[in-house]
Every structure is written in structure tokens, then in C-alpha cells.
PDB file of C-alpha atoms in Angstrom:
ATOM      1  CA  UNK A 207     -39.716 179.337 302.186  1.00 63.00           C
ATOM      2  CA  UNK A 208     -40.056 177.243 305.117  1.00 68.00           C
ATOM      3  CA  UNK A 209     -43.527 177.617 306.489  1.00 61.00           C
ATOM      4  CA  UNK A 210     -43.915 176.510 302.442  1.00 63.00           C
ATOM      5  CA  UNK A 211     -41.775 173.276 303.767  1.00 66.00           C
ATOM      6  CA  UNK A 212     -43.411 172.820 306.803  1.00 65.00           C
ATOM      7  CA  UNK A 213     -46.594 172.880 305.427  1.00 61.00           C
ATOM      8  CA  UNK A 214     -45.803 170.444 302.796  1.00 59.00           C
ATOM      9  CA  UNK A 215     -43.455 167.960 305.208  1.00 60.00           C
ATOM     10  CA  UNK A 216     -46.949 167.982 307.428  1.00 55.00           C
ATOM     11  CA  UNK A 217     -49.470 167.342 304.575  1.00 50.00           C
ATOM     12  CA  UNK A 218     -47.759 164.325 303.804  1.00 52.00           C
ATOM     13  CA  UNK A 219     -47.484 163.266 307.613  1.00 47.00           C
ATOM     14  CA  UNK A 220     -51.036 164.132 308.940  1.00 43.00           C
ATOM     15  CA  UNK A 221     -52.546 165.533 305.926  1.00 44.00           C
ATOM     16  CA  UNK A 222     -54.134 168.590 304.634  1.00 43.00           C
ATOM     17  CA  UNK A 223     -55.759 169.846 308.033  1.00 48.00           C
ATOM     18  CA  UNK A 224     -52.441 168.832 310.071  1.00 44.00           C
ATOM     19  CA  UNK A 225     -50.178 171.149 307.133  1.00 45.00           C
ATOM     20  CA  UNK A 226     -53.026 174.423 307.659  1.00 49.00           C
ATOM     21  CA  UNK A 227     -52.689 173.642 311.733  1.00 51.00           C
ATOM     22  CA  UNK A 228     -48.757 173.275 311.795  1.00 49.00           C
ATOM     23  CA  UNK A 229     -48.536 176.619 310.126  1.00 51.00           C
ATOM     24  CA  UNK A 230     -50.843 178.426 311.418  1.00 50.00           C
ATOM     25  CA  UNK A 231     -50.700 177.716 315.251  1.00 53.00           C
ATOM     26  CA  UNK A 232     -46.892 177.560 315.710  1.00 51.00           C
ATOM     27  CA  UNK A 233     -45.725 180.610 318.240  1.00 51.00           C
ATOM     28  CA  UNK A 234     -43.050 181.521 316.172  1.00 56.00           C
ATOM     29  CA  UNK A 235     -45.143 181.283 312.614  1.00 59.00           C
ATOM     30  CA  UNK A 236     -43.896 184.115 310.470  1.00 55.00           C
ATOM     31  CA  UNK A 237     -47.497 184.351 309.339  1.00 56.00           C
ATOM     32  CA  UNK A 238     -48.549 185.646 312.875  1.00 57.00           C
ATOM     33  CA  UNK A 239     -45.664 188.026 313.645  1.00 55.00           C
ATOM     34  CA  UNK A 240     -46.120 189.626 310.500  1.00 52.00           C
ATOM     35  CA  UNK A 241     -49.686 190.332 310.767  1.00 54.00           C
ATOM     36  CA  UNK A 242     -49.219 191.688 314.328  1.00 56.00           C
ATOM     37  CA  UNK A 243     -46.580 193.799 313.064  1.00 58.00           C
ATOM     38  CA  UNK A 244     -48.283 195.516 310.190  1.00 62.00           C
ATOM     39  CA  UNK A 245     -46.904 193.318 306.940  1.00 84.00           C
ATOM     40  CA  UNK A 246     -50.062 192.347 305.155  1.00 87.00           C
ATOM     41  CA  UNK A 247     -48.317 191.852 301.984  1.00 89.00           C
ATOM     42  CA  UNK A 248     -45.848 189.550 303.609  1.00 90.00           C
ATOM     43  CA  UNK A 249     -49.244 187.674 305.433  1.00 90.00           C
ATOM     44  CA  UNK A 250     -50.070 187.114 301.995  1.00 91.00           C
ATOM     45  CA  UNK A 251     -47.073 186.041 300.473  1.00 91.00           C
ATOM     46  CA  UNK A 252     -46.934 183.285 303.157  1.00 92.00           C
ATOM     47  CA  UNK A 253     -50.454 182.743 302.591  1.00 93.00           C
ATOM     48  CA  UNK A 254     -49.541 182.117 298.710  1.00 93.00           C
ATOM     49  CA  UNK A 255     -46.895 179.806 299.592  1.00 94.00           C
ATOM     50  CA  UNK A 256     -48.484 177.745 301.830  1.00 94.00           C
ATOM     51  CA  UNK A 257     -51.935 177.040 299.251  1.00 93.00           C
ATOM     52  CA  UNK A 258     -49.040 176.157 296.918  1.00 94.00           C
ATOM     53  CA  UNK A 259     -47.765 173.992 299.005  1.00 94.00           C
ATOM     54  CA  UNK A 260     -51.118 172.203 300.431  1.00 93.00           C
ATOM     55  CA  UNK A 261     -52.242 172.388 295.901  1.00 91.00           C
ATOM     56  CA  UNK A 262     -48.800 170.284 295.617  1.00 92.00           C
ATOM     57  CA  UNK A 263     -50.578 167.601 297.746  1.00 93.00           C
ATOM     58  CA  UNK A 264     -53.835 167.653 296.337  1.00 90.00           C
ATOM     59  CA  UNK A 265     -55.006 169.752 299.696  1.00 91.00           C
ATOM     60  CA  UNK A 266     -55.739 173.353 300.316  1.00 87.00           C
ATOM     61  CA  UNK A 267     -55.689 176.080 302.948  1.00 92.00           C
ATOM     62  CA  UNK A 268     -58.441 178.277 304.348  1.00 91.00           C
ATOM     63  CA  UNK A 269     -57.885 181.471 306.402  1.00 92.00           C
ATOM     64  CA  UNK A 270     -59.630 181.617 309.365  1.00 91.00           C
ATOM     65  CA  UNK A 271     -58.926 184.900 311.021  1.00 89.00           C
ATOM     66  CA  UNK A 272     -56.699 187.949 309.888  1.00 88.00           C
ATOM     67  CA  UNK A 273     -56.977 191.364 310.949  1.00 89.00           C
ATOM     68  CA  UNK A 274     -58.644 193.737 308.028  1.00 89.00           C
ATOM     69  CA  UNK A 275     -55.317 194.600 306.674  1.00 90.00           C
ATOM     70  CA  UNK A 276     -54.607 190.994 305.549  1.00 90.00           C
ATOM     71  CA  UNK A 277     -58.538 189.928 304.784  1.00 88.00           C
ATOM     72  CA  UNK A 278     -58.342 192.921 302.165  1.00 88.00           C
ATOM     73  CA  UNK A 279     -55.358 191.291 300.504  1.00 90.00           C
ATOM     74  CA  UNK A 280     -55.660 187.557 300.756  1.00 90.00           C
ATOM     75  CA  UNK A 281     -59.045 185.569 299.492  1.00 88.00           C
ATOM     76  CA  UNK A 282     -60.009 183.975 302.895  1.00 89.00           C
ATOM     77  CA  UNK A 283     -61.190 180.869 300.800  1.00 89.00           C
ATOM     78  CA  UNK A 284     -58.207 180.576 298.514  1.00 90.00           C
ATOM     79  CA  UNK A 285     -59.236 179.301 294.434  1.00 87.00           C
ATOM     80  CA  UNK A 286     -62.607 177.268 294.793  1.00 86.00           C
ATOM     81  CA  UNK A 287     -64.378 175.155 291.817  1.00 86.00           C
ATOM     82  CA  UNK A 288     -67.761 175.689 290.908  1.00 91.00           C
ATOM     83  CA  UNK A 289     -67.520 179.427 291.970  1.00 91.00           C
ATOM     84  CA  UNK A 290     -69.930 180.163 289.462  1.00 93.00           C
ATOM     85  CA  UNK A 291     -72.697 177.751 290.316  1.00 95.00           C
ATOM     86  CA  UNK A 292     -72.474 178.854 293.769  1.00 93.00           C
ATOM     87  CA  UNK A 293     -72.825 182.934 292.826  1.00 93.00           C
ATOM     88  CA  UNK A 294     -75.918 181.699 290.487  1.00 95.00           C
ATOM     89  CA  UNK A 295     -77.080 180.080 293.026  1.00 95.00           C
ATOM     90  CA  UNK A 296     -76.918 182.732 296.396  1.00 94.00           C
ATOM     91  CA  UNK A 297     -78.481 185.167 293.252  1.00 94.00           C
ATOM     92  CA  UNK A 298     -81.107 182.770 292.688  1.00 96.00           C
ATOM     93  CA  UNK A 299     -82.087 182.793 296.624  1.00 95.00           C
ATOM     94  CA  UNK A 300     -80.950 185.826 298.002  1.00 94.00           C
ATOM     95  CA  UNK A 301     -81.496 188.271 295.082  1.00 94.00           C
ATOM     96  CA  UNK A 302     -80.709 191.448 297.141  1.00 94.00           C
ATOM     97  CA  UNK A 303     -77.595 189.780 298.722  1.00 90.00           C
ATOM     98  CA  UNK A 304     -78.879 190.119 302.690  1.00 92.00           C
ATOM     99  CA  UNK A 305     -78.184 187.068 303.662  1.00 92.00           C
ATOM    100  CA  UNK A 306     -74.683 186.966 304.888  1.00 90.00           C
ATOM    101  CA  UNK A 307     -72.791 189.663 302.106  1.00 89.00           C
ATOM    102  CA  UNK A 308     -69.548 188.988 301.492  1.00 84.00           C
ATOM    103  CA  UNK A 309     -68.849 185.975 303.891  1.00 82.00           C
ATOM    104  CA  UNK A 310     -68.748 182.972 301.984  1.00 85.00           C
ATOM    105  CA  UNK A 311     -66.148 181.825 299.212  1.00 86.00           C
ATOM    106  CA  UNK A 312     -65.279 184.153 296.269  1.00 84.00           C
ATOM    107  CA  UNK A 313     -67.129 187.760 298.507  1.00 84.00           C
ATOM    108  CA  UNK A 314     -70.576 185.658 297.656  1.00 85.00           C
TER     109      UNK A 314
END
């Protein structure tokens, strides 16, 4: 869609970080409306579309803030590599998981 194509058209302008800004900060960003308006699935679609887009550039897109609706449907941190090391890690220093639960990449 086109928040899809503006993302992309701005990761190739002003890279990754300018392609996550242009879509999320614009007034009229579908993204926003929806998630004022009660359309977490449609939050995520666009969410979906624009890591595809940002992955087609070798970039990719975190979430920053989204009402509990949308944070229960979209992973804030989008895919991340080494996920594994990093759980084996937080278990390794923070056995009992108090440090922080649930607010760093993959729910770690």
C-alpha cells in the first residue's frame, strides 16, 4: 500500500531511520488513525508492510509506542538475529526474569 511506498521511496532517500520517521510521524499516517480508532489488526497490517518494505532495503522498523491493543498484536522489535543468544543470555543473568520482563526484543 502506500505507507509500504513511502516507506520504501524514503529508505532509499534518507535511509532506514528517515523511511520509520516518514511513516510514522506524518498527520495523516493511516498507522495513527487506525490505532486511535480501534483497528489493531489494520496497525499491524501496516506495521507488516512497512518492515517489508524497510527488509527490501536491507533496513528495518521498530515500534516505539502503540496503545495495548496494537502491542498485543505486533512484535514491538520486529524479526531480530541472534534471538537465542540473547534469551540464553538474560537467563544466564537474570534467572528469575526481574530485571525488566518482557521489554526487550522477542518478550525477553
Amino acid at each position: 500500500g502506500r505507507p509500504a511506498r513511502r516507506a520504501a521511496r524514503a529508505a532509499r532517500l534518507g535511509g532506514v531511520g528517515a523511511a520509520s520517521r516518514c511513516a510514522a510521524r506524518r498527520r495523516r499516517c493511516p498507522a495513527r488513525r487506525s490505532a486511535r480508532h480501534g483497528e489493531p489488526e489494520r496497525v499491524a497490517g501496516l506495521v507488516d508492510a512497512l518492515r517489508a518494505a524497510t527488509a527490501a532495503v536491507a533496513g528495518h522498523a521498530v515500534v516505539l509506542t502503540a496503545p495495548p491493543t496494537v502491542r498485543d498484536r505486533v512484535d514491538l522489535w520486529g524479526p531480530v538475529d541472534g534471538l537465542a543468544l540473547m534469551r540464553r543470555v538474560k537467563q544466564r543473568f537474570d534467572p528469575d526474569a526481574r530485571l525488566a520482563p518482557g521489554r526487550f526484543v522477542g518478550g525477553i
